[in-house]
PDB file of C-alpha atoms in Angstrom:
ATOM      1  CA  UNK A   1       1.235 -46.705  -9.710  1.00 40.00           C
ATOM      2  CA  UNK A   2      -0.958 -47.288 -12.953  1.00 51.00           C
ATOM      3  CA  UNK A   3      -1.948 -44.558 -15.413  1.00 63.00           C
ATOM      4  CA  UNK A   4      -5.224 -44.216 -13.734  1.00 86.00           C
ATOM      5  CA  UNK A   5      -4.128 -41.902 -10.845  1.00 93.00           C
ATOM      6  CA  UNK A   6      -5.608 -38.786 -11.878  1.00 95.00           C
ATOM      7  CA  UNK A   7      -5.152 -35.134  -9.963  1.00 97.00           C
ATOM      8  CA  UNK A   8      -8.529 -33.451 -10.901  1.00 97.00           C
ATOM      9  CA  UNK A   9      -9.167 -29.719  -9.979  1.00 97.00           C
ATOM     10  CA  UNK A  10     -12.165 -27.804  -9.784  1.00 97.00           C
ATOM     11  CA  UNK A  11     -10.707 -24.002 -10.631  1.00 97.00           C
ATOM     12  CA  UNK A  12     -14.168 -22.077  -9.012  1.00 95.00           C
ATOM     13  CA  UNK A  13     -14.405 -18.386  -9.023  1.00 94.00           C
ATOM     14  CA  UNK A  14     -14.063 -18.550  -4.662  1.00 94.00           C
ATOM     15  CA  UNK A  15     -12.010 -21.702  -4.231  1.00 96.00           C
ATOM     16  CA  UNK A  16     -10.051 -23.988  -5.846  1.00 97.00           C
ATOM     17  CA  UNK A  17     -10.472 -27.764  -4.666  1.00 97.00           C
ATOM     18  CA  UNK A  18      -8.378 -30.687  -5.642  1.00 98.00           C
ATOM     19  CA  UNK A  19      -8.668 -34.471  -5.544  1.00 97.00           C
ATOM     20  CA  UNK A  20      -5.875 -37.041  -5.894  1.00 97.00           C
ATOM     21  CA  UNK A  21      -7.740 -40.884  -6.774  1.00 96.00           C
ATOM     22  CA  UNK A  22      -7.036 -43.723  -8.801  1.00 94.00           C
ATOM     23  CA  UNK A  23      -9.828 -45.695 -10.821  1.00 89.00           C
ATOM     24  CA  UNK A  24     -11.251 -48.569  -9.737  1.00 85.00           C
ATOM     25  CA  UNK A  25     -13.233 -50.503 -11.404  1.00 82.00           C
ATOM     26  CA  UNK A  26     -16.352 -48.218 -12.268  1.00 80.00           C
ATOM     27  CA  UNK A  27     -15.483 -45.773  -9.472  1.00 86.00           C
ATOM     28  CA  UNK A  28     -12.405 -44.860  -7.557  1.00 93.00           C
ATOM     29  CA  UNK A  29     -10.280 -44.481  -4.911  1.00 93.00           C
ATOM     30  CA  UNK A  30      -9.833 -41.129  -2.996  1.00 94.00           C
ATOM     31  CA  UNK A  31      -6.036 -40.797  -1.945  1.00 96.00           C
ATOM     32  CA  UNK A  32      -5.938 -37.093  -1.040  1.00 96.00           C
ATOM     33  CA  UNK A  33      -7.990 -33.783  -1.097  1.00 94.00           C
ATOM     34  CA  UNK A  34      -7.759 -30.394  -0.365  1.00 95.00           C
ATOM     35  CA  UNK A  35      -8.934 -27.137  -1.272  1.00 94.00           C
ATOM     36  CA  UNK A  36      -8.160 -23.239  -0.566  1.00 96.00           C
ATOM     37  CA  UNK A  37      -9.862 -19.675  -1.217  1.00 96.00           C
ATOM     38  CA  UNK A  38      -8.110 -17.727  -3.914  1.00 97.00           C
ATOM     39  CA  UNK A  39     -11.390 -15.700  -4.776  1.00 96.00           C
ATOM     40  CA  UNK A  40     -10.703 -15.378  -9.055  1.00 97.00           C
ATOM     41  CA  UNK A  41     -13.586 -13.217  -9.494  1.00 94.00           C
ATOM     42  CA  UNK A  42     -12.610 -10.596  -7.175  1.00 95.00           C
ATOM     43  CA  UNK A  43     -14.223  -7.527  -8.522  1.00 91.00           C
ATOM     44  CA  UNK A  44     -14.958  -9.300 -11.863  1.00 92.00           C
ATOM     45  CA  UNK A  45     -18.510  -8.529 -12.455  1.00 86.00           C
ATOM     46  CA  UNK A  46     -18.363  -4.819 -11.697  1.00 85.00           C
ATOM     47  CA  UNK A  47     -15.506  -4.280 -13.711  1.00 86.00           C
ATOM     48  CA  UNK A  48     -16.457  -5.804 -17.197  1.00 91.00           C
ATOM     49  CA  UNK A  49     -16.137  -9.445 -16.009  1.00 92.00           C
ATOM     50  CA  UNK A  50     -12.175  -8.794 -16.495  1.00 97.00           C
ATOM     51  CA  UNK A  51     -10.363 -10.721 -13.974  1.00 97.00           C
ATOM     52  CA  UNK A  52      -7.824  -8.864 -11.521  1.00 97.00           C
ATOM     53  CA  UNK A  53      -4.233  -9.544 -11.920  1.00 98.00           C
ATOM     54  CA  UNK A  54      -4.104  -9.893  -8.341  1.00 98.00           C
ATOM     55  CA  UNK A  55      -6.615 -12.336  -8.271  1.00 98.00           C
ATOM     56  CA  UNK A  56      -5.163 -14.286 -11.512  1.00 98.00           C
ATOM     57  CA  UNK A  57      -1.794 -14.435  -9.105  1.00 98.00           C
ATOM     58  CA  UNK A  58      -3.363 -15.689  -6.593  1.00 98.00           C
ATOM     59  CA  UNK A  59      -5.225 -18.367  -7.960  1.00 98.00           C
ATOM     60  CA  UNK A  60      -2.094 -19.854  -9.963  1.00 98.00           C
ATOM     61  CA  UNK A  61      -0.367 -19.920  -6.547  1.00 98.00           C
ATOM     62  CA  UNK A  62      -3.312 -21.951  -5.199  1.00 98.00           C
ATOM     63  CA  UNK A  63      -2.932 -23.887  -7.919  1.00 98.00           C
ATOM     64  CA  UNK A  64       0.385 -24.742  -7.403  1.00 98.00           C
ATOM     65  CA  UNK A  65       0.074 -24.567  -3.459  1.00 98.00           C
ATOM     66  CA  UNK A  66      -2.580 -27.887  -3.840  1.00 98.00           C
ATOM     67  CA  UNK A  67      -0.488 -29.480  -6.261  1.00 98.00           C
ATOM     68  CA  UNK A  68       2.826 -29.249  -3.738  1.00 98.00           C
ATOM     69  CA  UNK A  69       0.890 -30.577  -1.188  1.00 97.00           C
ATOM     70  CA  UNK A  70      -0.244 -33.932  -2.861  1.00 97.00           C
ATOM     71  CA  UNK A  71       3.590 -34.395  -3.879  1.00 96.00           C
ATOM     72  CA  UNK A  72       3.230 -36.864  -1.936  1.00 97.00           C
ATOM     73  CA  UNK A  73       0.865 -38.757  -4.728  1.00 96.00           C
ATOM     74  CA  UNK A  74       2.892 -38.289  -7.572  1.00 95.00           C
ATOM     75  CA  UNK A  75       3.323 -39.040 -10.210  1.00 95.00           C
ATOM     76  CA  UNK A  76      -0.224 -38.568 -11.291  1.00 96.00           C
ATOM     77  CA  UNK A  77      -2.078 -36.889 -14.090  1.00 95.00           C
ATOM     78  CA  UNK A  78      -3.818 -33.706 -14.137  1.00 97.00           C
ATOM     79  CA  UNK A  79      -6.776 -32.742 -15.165  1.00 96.00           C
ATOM     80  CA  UNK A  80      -8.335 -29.461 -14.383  1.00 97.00           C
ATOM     81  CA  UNK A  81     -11.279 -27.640 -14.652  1.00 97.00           C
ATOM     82  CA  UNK A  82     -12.485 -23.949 -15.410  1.00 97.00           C
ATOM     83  CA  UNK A  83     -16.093 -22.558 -14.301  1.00 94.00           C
ATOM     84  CA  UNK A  84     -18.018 -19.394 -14.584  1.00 93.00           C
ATOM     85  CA  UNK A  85     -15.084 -16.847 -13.730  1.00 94.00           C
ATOM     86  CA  UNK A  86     -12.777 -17.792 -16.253  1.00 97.00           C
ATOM     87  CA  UNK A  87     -16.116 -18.849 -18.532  1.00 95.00           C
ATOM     88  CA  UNK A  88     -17.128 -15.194 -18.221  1.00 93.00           C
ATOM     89  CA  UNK A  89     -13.770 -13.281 -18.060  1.00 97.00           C
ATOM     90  CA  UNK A  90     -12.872 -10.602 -20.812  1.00 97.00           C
ATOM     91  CA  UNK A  91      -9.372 -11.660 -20.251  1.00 98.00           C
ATOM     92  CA  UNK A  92      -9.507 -15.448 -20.399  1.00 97.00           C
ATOM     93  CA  UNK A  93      -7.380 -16.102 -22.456  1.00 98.00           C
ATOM     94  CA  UNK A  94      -4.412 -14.041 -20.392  1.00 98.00           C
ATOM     95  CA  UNK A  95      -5.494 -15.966 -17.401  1.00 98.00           C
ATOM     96  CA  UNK A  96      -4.854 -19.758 -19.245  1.00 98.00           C
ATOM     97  CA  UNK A  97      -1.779 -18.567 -21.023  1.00 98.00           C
ATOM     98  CA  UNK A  98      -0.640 -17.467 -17.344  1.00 98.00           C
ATOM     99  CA  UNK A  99      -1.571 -20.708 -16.139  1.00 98.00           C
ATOM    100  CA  UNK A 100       0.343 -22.417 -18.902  1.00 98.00           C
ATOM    101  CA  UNK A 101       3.295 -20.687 -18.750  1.00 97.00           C
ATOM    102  CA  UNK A 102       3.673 -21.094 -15.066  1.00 97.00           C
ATOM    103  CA  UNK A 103       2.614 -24.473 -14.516  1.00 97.00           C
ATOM    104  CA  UNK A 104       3.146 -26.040 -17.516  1.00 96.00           C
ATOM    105  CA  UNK A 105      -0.463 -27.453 -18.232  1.00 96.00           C
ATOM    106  CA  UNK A 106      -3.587 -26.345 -19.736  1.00 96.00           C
ATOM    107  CA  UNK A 107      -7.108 -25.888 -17.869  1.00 97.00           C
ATOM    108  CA  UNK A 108     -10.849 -27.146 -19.396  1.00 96.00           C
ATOM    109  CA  UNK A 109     -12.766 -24.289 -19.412  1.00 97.00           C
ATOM    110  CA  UNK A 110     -16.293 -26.190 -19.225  1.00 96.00           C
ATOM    111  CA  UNK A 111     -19.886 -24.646 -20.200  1.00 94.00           C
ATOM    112  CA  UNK A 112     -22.040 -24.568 -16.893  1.00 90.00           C
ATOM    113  CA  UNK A 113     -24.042 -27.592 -18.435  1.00 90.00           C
ATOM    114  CA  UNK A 114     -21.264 -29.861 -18.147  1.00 93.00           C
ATOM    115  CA  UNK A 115     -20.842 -28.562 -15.048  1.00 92.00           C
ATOM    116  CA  UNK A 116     -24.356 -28.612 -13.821  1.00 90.00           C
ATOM    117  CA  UNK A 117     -23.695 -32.482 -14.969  1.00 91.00           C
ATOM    118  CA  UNK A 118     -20.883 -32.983 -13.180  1.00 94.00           C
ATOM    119  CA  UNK A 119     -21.935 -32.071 -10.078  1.00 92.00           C
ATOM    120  CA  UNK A 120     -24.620 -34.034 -10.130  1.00 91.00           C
ATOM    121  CA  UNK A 121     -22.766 -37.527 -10.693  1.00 92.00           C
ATOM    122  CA  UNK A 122     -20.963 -36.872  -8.117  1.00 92.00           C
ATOM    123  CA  UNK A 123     -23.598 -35.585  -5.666  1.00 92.00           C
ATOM    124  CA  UNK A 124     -24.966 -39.137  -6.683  1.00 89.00           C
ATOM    125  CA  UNK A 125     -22.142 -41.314  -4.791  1.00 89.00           C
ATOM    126  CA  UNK A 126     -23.467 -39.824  -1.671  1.00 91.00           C
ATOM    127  CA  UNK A 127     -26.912 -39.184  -2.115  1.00 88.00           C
ATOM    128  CA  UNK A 128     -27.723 -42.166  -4.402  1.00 86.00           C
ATOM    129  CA  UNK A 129     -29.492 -42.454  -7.657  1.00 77.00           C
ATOM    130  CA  UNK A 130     -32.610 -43.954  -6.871  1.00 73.00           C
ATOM    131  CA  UNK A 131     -35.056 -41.285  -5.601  1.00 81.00           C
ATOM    132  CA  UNK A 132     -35.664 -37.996  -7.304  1.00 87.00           C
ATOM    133  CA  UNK A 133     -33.178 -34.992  -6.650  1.00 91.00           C
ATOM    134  CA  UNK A 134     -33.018 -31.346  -7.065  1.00 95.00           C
ATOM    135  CA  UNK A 135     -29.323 -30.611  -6.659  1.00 95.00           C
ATOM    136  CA  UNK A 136     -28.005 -26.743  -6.054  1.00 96.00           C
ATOM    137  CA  UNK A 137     -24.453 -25.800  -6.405  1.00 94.00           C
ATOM    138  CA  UNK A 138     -23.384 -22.837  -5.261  1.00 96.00           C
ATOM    139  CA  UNK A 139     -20.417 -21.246  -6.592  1.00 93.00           C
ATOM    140  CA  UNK A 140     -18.338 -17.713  -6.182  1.00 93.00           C
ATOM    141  CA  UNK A 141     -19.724 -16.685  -9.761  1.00 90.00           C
ATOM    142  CA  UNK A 142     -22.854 -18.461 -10.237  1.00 92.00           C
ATOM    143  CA  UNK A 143     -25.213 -21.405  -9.114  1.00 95.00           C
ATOM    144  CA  UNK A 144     -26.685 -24.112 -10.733  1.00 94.00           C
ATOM    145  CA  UNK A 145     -29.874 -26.196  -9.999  1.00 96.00           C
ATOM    146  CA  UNK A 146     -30.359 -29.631 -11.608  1.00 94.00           C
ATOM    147  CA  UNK A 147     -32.969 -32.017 -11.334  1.00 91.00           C
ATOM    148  CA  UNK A 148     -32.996 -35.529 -11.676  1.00 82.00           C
ATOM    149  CA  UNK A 149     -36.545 -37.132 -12.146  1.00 75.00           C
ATOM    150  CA  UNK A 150     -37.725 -40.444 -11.349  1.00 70.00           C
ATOM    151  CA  UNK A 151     -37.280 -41.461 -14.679  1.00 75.00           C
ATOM    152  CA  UNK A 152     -33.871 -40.165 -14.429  1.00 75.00           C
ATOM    153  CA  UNK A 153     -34.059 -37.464 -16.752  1.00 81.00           C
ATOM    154  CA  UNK A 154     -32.189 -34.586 -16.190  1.00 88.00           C
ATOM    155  CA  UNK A 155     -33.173 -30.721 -16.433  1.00 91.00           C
ATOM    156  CA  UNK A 156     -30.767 -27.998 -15.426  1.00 94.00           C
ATOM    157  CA  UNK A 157     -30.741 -23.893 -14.733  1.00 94.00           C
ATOM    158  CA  UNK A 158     -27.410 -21.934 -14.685  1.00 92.00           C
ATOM    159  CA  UNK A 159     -27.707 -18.653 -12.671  1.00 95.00           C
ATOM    160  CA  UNK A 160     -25.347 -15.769 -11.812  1.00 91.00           C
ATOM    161  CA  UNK A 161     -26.145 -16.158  -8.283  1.00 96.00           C
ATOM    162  CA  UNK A 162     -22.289 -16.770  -6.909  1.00 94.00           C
ATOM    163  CA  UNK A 163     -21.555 -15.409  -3.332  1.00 96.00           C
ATOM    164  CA  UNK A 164     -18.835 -13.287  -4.616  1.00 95.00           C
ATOM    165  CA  UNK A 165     -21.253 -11.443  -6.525  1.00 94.00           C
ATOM    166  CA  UNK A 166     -24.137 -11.043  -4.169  1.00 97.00           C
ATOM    167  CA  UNK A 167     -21.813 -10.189  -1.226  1.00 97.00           C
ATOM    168  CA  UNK A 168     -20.114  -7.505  -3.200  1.00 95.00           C
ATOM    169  CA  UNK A 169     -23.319  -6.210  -4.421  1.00 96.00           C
ATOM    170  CA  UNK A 170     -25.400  -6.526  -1.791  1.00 97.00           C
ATOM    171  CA  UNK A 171     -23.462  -7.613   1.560  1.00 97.00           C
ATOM    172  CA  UNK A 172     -21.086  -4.271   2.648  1.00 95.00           C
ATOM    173  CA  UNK A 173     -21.416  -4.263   6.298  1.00 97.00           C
ATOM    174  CA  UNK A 174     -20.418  -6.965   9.036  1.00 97.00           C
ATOM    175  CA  UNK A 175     -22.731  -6.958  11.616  1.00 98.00           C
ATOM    176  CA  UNK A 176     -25.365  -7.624   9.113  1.00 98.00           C
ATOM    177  CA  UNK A 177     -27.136  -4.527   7.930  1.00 98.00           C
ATOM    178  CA  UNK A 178     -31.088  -5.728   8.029  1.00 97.00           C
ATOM    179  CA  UNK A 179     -31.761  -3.471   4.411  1.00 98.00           C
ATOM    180  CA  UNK A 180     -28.838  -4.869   2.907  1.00 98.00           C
ATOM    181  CA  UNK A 181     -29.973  -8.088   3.501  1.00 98.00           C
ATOM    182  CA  UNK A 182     -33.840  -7.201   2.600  1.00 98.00           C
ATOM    183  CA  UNK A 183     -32.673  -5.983  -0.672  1.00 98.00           C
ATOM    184  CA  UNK A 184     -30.726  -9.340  -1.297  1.00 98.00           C
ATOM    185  CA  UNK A 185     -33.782 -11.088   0.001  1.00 98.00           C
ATOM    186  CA  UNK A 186     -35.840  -9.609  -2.479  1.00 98.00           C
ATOM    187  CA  UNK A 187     -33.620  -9.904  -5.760  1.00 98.00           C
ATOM    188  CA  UNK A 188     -32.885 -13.825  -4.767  1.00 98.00           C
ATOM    189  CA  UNK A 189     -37.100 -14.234  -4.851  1.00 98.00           C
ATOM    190  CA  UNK A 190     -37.377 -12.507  -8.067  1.00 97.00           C
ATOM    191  CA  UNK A 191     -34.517 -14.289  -9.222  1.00 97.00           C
ATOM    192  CA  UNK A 192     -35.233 -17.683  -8.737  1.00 97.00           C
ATOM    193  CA  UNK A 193     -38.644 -17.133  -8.867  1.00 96.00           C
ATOM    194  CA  UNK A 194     -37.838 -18.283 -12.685  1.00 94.00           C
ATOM    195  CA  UNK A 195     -35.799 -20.979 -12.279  1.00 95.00           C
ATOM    196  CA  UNK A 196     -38.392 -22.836 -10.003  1.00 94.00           C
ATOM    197  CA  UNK A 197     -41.251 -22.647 -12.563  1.00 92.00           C
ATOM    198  CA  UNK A 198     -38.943 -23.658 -15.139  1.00 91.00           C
ATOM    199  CA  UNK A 199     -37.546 -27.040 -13.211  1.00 91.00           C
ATOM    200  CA  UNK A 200     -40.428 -27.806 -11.508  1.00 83.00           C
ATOM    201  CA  UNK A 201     -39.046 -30.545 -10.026  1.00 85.00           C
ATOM    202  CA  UNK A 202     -41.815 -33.646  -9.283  1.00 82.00           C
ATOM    203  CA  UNK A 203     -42.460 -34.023  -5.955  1.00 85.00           C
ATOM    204  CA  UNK A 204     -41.527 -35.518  -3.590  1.00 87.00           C
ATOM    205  CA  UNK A 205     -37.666 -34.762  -4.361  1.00 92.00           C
ATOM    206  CA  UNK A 206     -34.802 -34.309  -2.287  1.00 93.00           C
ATOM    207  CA  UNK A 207     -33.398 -31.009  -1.960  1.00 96.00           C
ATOM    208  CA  UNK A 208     -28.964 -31.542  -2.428  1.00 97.00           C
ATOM    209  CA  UNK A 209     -26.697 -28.937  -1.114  1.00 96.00           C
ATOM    210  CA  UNK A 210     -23.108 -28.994  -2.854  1.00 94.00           C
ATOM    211  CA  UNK A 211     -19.878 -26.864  -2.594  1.00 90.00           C
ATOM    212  CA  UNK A 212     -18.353 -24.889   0.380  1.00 90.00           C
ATOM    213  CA  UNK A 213     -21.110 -22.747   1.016  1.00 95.00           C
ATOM    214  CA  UNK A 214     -23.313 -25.227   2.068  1.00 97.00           C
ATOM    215  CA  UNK A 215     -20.377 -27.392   3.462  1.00 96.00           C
ATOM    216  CA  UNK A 216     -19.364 -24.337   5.538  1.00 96.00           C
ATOM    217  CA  UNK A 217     -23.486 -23.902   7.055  1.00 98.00           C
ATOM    218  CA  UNK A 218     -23.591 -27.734   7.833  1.00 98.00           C
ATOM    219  CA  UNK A 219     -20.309 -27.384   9.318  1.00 97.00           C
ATOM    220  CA  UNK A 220     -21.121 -24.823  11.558  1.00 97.00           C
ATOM    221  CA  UNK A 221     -24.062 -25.901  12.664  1.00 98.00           C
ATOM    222  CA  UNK A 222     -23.211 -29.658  13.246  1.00 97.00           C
ATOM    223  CA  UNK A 223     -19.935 -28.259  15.254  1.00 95.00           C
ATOM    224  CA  UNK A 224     -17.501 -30.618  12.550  1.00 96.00           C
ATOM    225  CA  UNK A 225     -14.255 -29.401  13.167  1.00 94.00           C
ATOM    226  CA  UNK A 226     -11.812 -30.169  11.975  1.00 92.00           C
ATOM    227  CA  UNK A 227     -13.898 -30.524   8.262  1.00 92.00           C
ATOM    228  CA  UNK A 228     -14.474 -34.399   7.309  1.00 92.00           C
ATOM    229  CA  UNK A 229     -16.077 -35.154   3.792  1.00 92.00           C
ATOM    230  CA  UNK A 230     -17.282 -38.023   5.802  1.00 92.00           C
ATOM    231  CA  UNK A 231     -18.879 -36.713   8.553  1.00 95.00           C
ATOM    232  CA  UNK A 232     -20.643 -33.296   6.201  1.00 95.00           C
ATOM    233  CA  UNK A 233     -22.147 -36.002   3.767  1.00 95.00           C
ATOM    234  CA  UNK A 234     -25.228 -36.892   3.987  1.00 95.00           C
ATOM    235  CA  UNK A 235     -25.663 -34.633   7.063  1.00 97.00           C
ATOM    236  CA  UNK A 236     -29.305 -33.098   7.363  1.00 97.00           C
ATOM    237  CA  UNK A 237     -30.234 -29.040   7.213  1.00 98.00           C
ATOM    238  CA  UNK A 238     -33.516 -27.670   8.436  1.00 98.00           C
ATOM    239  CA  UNK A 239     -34.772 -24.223   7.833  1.00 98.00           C
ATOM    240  CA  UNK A 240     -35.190 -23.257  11.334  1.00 98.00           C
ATOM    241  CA  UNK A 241     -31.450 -24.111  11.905  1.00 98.00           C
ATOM    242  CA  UNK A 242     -30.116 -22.372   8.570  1.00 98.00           C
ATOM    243  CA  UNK A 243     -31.968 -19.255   9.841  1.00 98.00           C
ATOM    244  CA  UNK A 244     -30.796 -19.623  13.577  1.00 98.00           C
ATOM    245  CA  UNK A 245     -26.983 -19.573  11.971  1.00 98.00           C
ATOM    246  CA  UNK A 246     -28.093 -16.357   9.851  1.00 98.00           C
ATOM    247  CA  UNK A 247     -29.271 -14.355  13.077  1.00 98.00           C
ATOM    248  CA  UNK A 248     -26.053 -15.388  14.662  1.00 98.00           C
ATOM    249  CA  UNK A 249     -23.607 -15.049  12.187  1.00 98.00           C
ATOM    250  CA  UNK A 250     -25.192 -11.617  11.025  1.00 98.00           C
ATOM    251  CA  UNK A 251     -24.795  -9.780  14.730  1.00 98.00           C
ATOM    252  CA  UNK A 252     -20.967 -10.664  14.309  1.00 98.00           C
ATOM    253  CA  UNK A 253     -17.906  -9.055  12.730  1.00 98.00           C
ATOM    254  CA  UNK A 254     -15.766 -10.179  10.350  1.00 98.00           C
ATOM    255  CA  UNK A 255     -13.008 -10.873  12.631  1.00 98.00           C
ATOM    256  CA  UNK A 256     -15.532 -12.277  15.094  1.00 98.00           C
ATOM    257  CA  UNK A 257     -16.172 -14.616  12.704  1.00 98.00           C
ATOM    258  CA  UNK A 258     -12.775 -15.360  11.894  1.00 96.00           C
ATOM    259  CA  UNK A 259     -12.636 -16.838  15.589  1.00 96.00           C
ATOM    260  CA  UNK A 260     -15.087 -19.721  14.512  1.00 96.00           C
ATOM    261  CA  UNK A 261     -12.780 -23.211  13.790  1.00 94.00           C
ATOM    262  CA  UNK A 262     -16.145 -24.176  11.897  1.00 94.00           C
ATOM    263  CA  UNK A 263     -16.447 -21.261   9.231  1.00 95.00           C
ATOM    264  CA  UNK A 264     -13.363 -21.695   6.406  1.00 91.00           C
ATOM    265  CA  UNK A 265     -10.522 -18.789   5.869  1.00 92.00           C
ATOM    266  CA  UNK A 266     -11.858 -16.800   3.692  1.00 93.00           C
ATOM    267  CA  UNK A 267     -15.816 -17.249   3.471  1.00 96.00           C
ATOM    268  CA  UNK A 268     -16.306 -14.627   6.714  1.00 97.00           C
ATOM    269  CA  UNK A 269     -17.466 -12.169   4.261  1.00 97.00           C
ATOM    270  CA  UNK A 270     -19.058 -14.664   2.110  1.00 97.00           C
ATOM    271  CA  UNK A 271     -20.862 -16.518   4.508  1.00 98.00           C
ATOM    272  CA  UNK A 272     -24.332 -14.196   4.865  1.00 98.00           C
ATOM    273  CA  UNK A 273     -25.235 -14.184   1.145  1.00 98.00           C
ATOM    274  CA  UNK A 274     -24.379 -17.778   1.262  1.00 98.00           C
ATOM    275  CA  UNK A 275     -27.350 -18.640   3.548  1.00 98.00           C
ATOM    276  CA  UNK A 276     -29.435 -15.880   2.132  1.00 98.00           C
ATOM    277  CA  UNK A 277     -29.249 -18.181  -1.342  1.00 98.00           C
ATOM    278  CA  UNK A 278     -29.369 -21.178   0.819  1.00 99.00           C
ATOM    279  CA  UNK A 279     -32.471 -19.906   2.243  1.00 99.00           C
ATOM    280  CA  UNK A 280     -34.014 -18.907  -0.587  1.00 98.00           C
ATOM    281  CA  UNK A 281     -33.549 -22.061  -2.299  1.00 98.00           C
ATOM    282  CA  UNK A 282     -35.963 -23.723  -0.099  1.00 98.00           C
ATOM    283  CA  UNK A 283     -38.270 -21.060  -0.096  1.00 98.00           C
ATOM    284  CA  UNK A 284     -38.366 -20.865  -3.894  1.00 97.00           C
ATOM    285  CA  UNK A 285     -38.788 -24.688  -4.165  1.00 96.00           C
ATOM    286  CA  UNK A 286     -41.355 -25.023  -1.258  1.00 96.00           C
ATOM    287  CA  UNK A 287     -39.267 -27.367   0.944  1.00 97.00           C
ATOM    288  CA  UNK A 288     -38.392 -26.941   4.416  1.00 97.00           C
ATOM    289  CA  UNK A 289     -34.590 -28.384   4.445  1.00 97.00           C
ATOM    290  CA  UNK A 290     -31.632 -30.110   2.696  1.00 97.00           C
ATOM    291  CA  UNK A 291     -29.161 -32.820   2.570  1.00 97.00           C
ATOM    292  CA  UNK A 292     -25.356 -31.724   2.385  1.00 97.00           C
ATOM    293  CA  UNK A 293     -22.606 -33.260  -0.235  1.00 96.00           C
ATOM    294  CA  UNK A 294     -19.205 -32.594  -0.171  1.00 93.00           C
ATOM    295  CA  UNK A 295     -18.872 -34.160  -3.307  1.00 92.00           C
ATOM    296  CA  UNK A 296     -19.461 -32.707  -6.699  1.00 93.00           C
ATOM    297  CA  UNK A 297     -17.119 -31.124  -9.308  1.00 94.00           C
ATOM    298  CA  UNK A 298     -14.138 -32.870  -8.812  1.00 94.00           C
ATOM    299  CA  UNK A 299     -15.579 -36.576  -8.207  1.00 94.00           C
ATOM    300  CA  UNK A 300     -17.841 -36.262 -10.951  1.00 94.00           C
ATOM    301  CA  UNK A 301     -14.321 -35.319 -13.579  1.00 94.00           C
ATOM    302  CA  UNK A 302     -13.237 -39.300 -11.387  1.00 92.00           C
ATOM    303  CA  UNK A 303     -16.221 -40.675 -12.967  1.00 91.00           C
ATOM    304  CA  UNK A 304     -16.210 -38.822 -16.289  1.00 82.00           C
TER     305      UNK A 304
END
């Protein structure tokens, strides 16, 4: 083993991923992922943006759950990332020092441009770099939108659309309330309403899907079970089918949709504002579908 195996974690406000790789050359090679649901900002955003101490204990042991179970890969060196929860959180600073003192390493806490950026290089090793891109990342706490131009310049929007948010704000009932959704419906238009006259992204563009939300709707719907990176990238989403899920996942209940081997533990409850944003991504943006990427956070901290 050389000094170039690298653990890198992406520490989201929903789910914590992790990928084990070594360098090589000017990429690298994947040796091990995984990921679980730990949901940090539990609560967070009606409650001063102070993080739950349930929620902090939880995501240390997912933290330490992913890192036991690439023991395997050791010895390696860790490098870990923060996003909008713990960017946000009142109590930040209890949540590293808790990190710290049980795990005995320090986490990045990144500003959502570097993590808009990111995600984007490493959207790029499965989508390419040749053809403009508007990527969309969808995270517990917030979602970003980046464009990539022709020219390869790069603009960026951070919102605090996250599906932790929106689904405690908005999303109460399981089956699917039709004014709870309306009302989500309408504050998602309004909302990125903004951010689409601000990118305007040249067309024609690619609309990019990245993180578990949009993993979890392609998975679904393309019946990939068990999950493969391999067989989610690069996989095609149309409208028609992302509203076809939306109808059926919305006239089930939570444990109904437990039942699904498609739909991760943990995102039942998550899943409807998910493809409400999903939704009203391509509405906002005038485009009729999307193509999926697994990768993002973490292999763009490889390529860093």
């Amino acid at each position: 083993m050389t000094q170039d195996r690298f653990a890198v974690m992406d520490i989201g406000s929903n789910t914590i991923r992790i990928l084990v790789a070594e360098r090589d050359g000017a990429g690298f090679k994947t040796l091990h992922s995984g990921q679980i649901i730990t949901r940090l900002a539990e609560q967070a955003h009606g409650n001063g943006w102070t993080l739950l101490d349930a929620a902090m204990e939880r995501t240390v042991g997912g933290i330490a759950k992913l890192i036991d179970g690439a023991a395997a890969y050791r010895p390696f060196r860790i490098c870990a990332a923060a996003t909008h929860a713990v960017r946000q959180a009142a109590n930040k600073e209890a949540f590293l020092n808790l990190v710290r003192k049980r795990l005995g390493f320090g986490l990045h806490v990144i500003p959502w441009e570097m993590e808009a950026a990111l995600s984007l290089r490493g959207a790029a090793m499965v989508v390419g770099t040749a053809a403009p891109v508007l990527l969309f990342d969808i995270g517990g706490g917030s979602t970003e939108y980046i464009c990539r131009g022709a020219d390869g310049r790069i603009h960026a929007e951070g919102t605090a659309l996250g599906v932790v948010r929106l689904t405690e704000t908005y999303i109460r009932h399981a089956p699917l309330v039709a004014e709870e959704y309306a009302r989500l419906e309408e504050y998602l238009r309004a909302e990125l309403r903004g951010v689409a006259e601000k990118l305007d992204p040249a067309r024609p563009f690619t609309l990019v899907g990245t993180a578990g939300t949009v993993t979890s709707i392609a998975a679904i719907i393309h019946n990939v079970v068990p999950f493969d990176a391999a067989r989610i990238n690069n996989l095609a989403l149309t409208r028609g089918a992302v509203e076809g899920l939306l109808r059926r996942l919305g006239a089930m209940t939570i444990a109904q949709r437990s039942e699904m081997e498609s739909l991760q533990e943990g995102r039942e409850d998550l899943i409807i504002a998910g493809i409400g944003l999903t939704l009203a991504t391509m509405e906002a943006f005038g485009v009729g579908g999307l193509t999926v990427s697994d990768a993002g956070i973490r292999e763009g901290l490889m390529l860093a």
